[in-house]
Amino acid sequence: MSVEFIGYAAGRQASEIVAPEGPVIQPGYLREVARAHEAAGFDRVLIAQSASSPDGFVLADQVLAATERLGVLLAHRPGFVAPTQLARKFATLDAFHPGRIALHVITGGDDADQARDGDFTDKPTRYRRTDDFLSVVRKTWDSAEPFDHEGEFYQVRGARSDVRPDAGIPVYFGGASGDAIRVGAKHADVYAFWGEPLAGIAQRIEEVRTAAAPHGRTPAFSVSLRPIPAATEAEAWDRARDILRLTQDRVSEFKGVRDSTAAVGSQRLLEAAATGEVHDERLWTAVAKTTGAAGNSTALVGSYEQVADSLLDYLRLGVGTLLIRGFSPLADARDYGTLVRLVRERADAVTVGA
């Protein structure tokens, strides 16, 4: 089976164990980390969004211009840009870099961060707005003729776009709540999960498939993980313990900056952490527990071969995209080339459902 690998790119280097230094935008670093992912065999890099982060469209354009093949998964929160404008922005990037841009829809689980950009709606309202938003985006991309739309949040008359994607732009969707599944199953080409234990991912795949069926959709699936590989399992666990110590030393600097108390995905990771530090042999939850699971924070610890085998276990469940991000972003992007190669070499032998 085919497998897509997605990494992570930002304007400067930072993580749970790497304190950000220098300007928020460091063009040389952005180009270097993008090229490192391309050299390692990644298909795309994720560019995240928050109410304080740099403009993702500019970062995406810089990544695409600095590489030859690497794609970008650009996160976007509906509600701040009109859907017709958003559709044209993505279609314009696609025109310059055909087939290399994808949309990652993040409805927003942190009320305080939404409010920083002036949005005071509650989560159920935000998901209804996302549903309406994506309906208009799809129409803008697909309609050769002017169209009208009369929705709860968006109304347009005679909308049309001079620039439309020739081969379509993939829509990825993140969220773990019931509202998220209802909306994401209706619109997503790829539904994204954080790195839960295998049983949890199997459950969530079934939930999304069931919700997608009435819409005639069969989405693909993504899982986000933080691999910690090394030459031997013992060396990998030594590194994991160092990462946990450094995270604990710095946790007061970033814990609470993002409120994850209402995020169902974060709560699922914390529930897994409460029932055990290690699941499925090498899914390690200690960093998620330490940070409050405010993001992608579960790791796979072991030798390169062991971590590759664990990634293949997710493919057997029906996952086709692996979003892997390191704790030392640039060095790990380079190092993950070994995992990318090992998984791809073995993916053809994977039987989904085995």
mmCIF file of C-alpha atoms in Angstrom, residues 20-146:
data_model
loop_
_atom_site.group_PDB
_atom_site.id
_atom_site.type_symbol
_atom_site.label_atom_id
_atom_site.label_comp_id
_atom_site.label_asym_id
_atom_site.label_seq_id
_atom_site.Cartn_x
_atom_site.Cartn_y
_atom_site.Cartn_z
ATOM 1 C CA PRO A 20 12.844 29.497 20.659
ATOM 2 C CA GLU A 21 15.645 31.953 20.046
ATOM 3 C CA GLY A 22 16.000 34.947 17.763
ATOM 4 C CA PRO A 23 13.454 36.414 15.356
ATOM 5 C CA VAL A 24 10.109 34.669 14.906
ATOM 6 C CA ILE A 25 10.841 34.476 11.173
ATOM 7 C CA GLN A 26 14.252 33.064 10.233
ATOM 8 C CA PRO A 27 14.210 32.576 6.446
ATOM 9 C CA GLY A 28 17.388 30.506 6.400
ATOM 10 C CA TYR A 29 16.037 28.056 8.953
ATOM 11 C CA LEU A 30 12.712 27.689 7.156
ATOM 12 C CA ARG A 31 14.460 26.862 3.887
ATOM 13 C CA GLU A 32 16.841 24.464 5.643
ATOM 14 C CA VAL A 33 14.138 22.512 7.458
ATOM 15 C CA ALA A 34 12.043 22.317 4.275
ATOM 16 C CA ARG A 35 14.960 20.949 2.259
ATOM 17 C CA ALA A 36 15.800 18.501 5.060
ATOM 18 C CA HIS A 37 12.283 17.051 4.831
ATOM 19 C CA GLU A 38 12.489 16.823 1.065
ATOM 20 C CA ALA A 39 15.861 15.044 1.244
ATOM 21 C CA ALA A 40 14.471 12.621 3.848
ATOM 22 C CA GLY A 41 11.653 11.584 1.511
ATOM 23 C CA PHE A 42 8.705 13.364 3.102
ATOM 24 C CA ASP A 43 5.703 14.199 0.913
ATOM 25 C CA ARG A 44 4.564 17.336 2.746
ATOM 26 C CA VAL A 45 5.205 19.529 5.763
ATOM 27 C CA LEU A 46 2.477 20.889 8.013
ATOM 28 C CA ILE A 47 2.376 24.623 8.669
ATOM 29 C CA ALA A 48 0.290 25.174 11.792
ATOM 30 C CA GLN A 49 -1.911 28.112 12.723
ATOM 31 C CA SER A 50 -2.635 29.988 15.930
ATOM 32 C CA ALA A 51 -3.781 33.497 16.826
ATOM 33 C CA SER A 52 -0.167 34.602 17.292
ATOM 34 C CA SER A 53 1.694 32.678 14.596
ATOM 35 C CA PRO A 54 3.119 34.161 11.369
ATOM 36 C CA ASP A 55 1.027 34.168 8.226
ATOM 37 C CA GLY A 56 0.866 30.600 6.962
ATOM 38 C CA PHE A 57 0.316 31.509 3.314
ATOM 39 C CA VAL A 58 3.643 33.348 3.196
ATOM 40 C CA LEU A 59 5.443 30.487 4.950
ATOM 41 C CA ALA A 60 3.855 27.981 2.572
ATOM 42 C CA ASP A 61 4.960 29.965 -0.467
ATOM 43 C CA GLN A 62 8.511 30.155 0.886
ATOM 44 C CA VAL A 63 8.639 26.392 1.517
ATOM 45 C CA LEU A 64 7.306 25.609 -1.942
ATOM 46 C CA ALA A 65 9.743 27.990 -3.608
ATOM 47 C CA ALA A 66 12.699 26.545 -1.684
ATOM 48 C CA THR A 67 11.994 22.939 -2.700
ATOM 49 C CA GLU A 68 11.290 21.037 -5.896
ATOM 50 C CA ARG A 69 8.907 18.248 -4.859
ATOM 51 C CA LEU A 70 7.860 18.810 -1.241
ATOM 52 C CA GLY A 71 4.221 19.711 -0.636
ATOM 53 C CA VAL A 72 2.642 21.799 2.116
ATOM 54 C CA LEU A 73 -0.295 20.987 4.386
ATOM 55 C CA LEU A 74 -1.455 24.471 5.364
ATOM 56 C CA ALA A 75 -3.629 24.716 8.467
ATOM 57 C CA HIS A 76 -6.536 27.142 8.447
ATOM 58 C CA ARG A 77 -9.219 28.110 10.958
ATOM 59 C CA PRO A 78 -12.551 28.950 9.324
ATOM 60 C CA GLY A 79 -14.211 32.138 10.443
ATOM 61 C CA PHE A 80 -11.668 34.856 9.758
ATOM 62 C CA VAL A 81 -11.331 34.792 5.956
ATOM 63 C CA ALA A 82 -14.307 34.574 3.606
ATOM 64 C CA PRO A 83 -14.533 31.070 2.099
ATOM 65 C CA THR A 84 -14.486 32.401 -1.476
ATOM 66 C CA GLN A 85 -11.269 34.299 -0.691
ATOM 67 C CA LEU A 86 -9.727 31.284 1.033
ATOM 68 C CA ALA A 87 -10.546 29.116 -1.991
ATOM 69 C CA ARG A 88 -8.828 31.600 -4.325
ATOM 70 C CA LYS A 89 -5.770 31.840 -2.073
ATOM 71 C CA PHE A 90 -5.276 28.068 -2.134
ATOM 72 C CA ALA A 91 -6.025 27.833 -5.848
ATOM 73 C CA THR A 92 -3.447 30.550 -6.547
ATOM 74 C CA LEU A 93 -0.754 28.673 -4.614
ATOM 75 C CA ASP A 94 -1.726 25.526 -6.492
ATOM 76 C CA ALA A 95 -1.377 27.336 -9.827
ATOM 77 C CA PHE A 96 2.242 28.202 -9.027
ATOM 78 C CA HIS A 97 3.003 24.801 -7.449
ATOM 79 C CA PRO A 98 0.557 22.278 -8.973
ATOM 80 C CA GLY A 99 -0.436 19.433 -6.694
ATOM 81 C CA ARG A 100 1.755 20.587 -3.816
ATOM 82 C CA ILE A 101 -0.729 22.419 -1.565
ATOM 83 C CA ALA A 102 -3.351 20.881 0.737
ATOM 84 C CA LEU A 103 -5.776 22.424 3.235
ATOM 85 C CA HIS A 104 -5.803 21.294 6.871
ATOM 86 C CA VAL A 105 -9.016 22.453 8.548
ATOM 87 C CA ILE A 106 -8.695 23.216 12.267
ATOM 88 C CA THR A 107 -11.992 24.479 13.680
ATOM 89 C CA GLY A 108 -10.372 25.585 16.949
ATOM 90 C CA GLY A 109 -10.672 24.029 20.398
ATOM 91 C CA ASP A 110 -9.184 26.845 22.494
ATOM 92 C CA ASP A 111 -11.756 29.589 23.206
ATOM 93 C CA ALA A 112 -9.089 31.998 24.448
ATOM 94 C CA ASP A 113 -7.003 31.664 21.303
ATOM 95 C CA GLN A 114 -10.079 32.170 19.145
ATOM 96 C CA ALA A 115 -10.887 35.321 21.108
ATOM 97 C CA ARG A 116 -7.431 36.749 20.395
ATOM 98 C CA ASP A 117 -8.515 37.049 16.782
ATOM 99 C CA GLY A 118 -11.948 38.344 17.744
ATOM 100 C CA ASP A 119 -14.006 35.139 17.586
ATOM 101 C CA PHE A 120 -16.259 34.586 20.623
ATOM 102 C CA THR A 121 -18.436 31.762 19.288
ATOM 103 C CA ASP A 122 -18.676 28.454 21.148
ATOM 104 C CA LYS A 123 -17.380 25.159 19.740
ATOM 105 C CA PRO A 124 -20.718 23.810 18.429
ATOM 106 C CA THR A 125 -21.249 27.075 16.565
ATOM 107 C CA ARG A 126 -17.720 26.961 15.176
ATOM 108 C CA TYR A 127 -18.309 23.474 13.776
ATOM 109 C CA ARG A 128 -21.566 24.532 12.116
ATOM 110 C CA ARG A 129 -19.663 27.461 10.620
ATOM 111 C CA THR A 130 -16.909 25.133 9.399
ATOM 112 C CA ASP A 131 -19.526 22.974 7.675
ATOM 113 C CA ASP A 132 -20.951 26.010 5.863
ATOM 114 C CA PHE A 133 -17.462 27.350 5.116
ATOM 115 C CA LEU A 134 -16.250 24.154 3.450
ATOM 116 C CA SER A 135 -19.396 23.911 1.352
ATOM 117 C CA VAL A 136 -18.591 27.318 -0.154
ATOM 118 C CA VAL A 137 -14.902 26.491 -0.597
ATOM 119 C CA ARG A 138 -15.745 23.325 -2.545
ATOM 120 C CA LYS A 139 -18.229 25.191 -4.742
ATOM 121 C CA THR A 140 -15.644 27.883 -5.475
ATOM 122 C CA TRP A 141 -13.070 25.291 -6.527
ATOM 123 C CA ASP A 142 -15.494 23.171 -8.529
ATOM 124 C CA SER A 143 -17.875 25.625 -10.211
ATOM 125 C CA ALA A 144 -17.013 26.856 -13.679
ATOM 126 C CA GLU A 145 -20.162 28.999 -13.652
ATOM 127 C CA PRO A 146 -21.237 31.635 -11.103
#
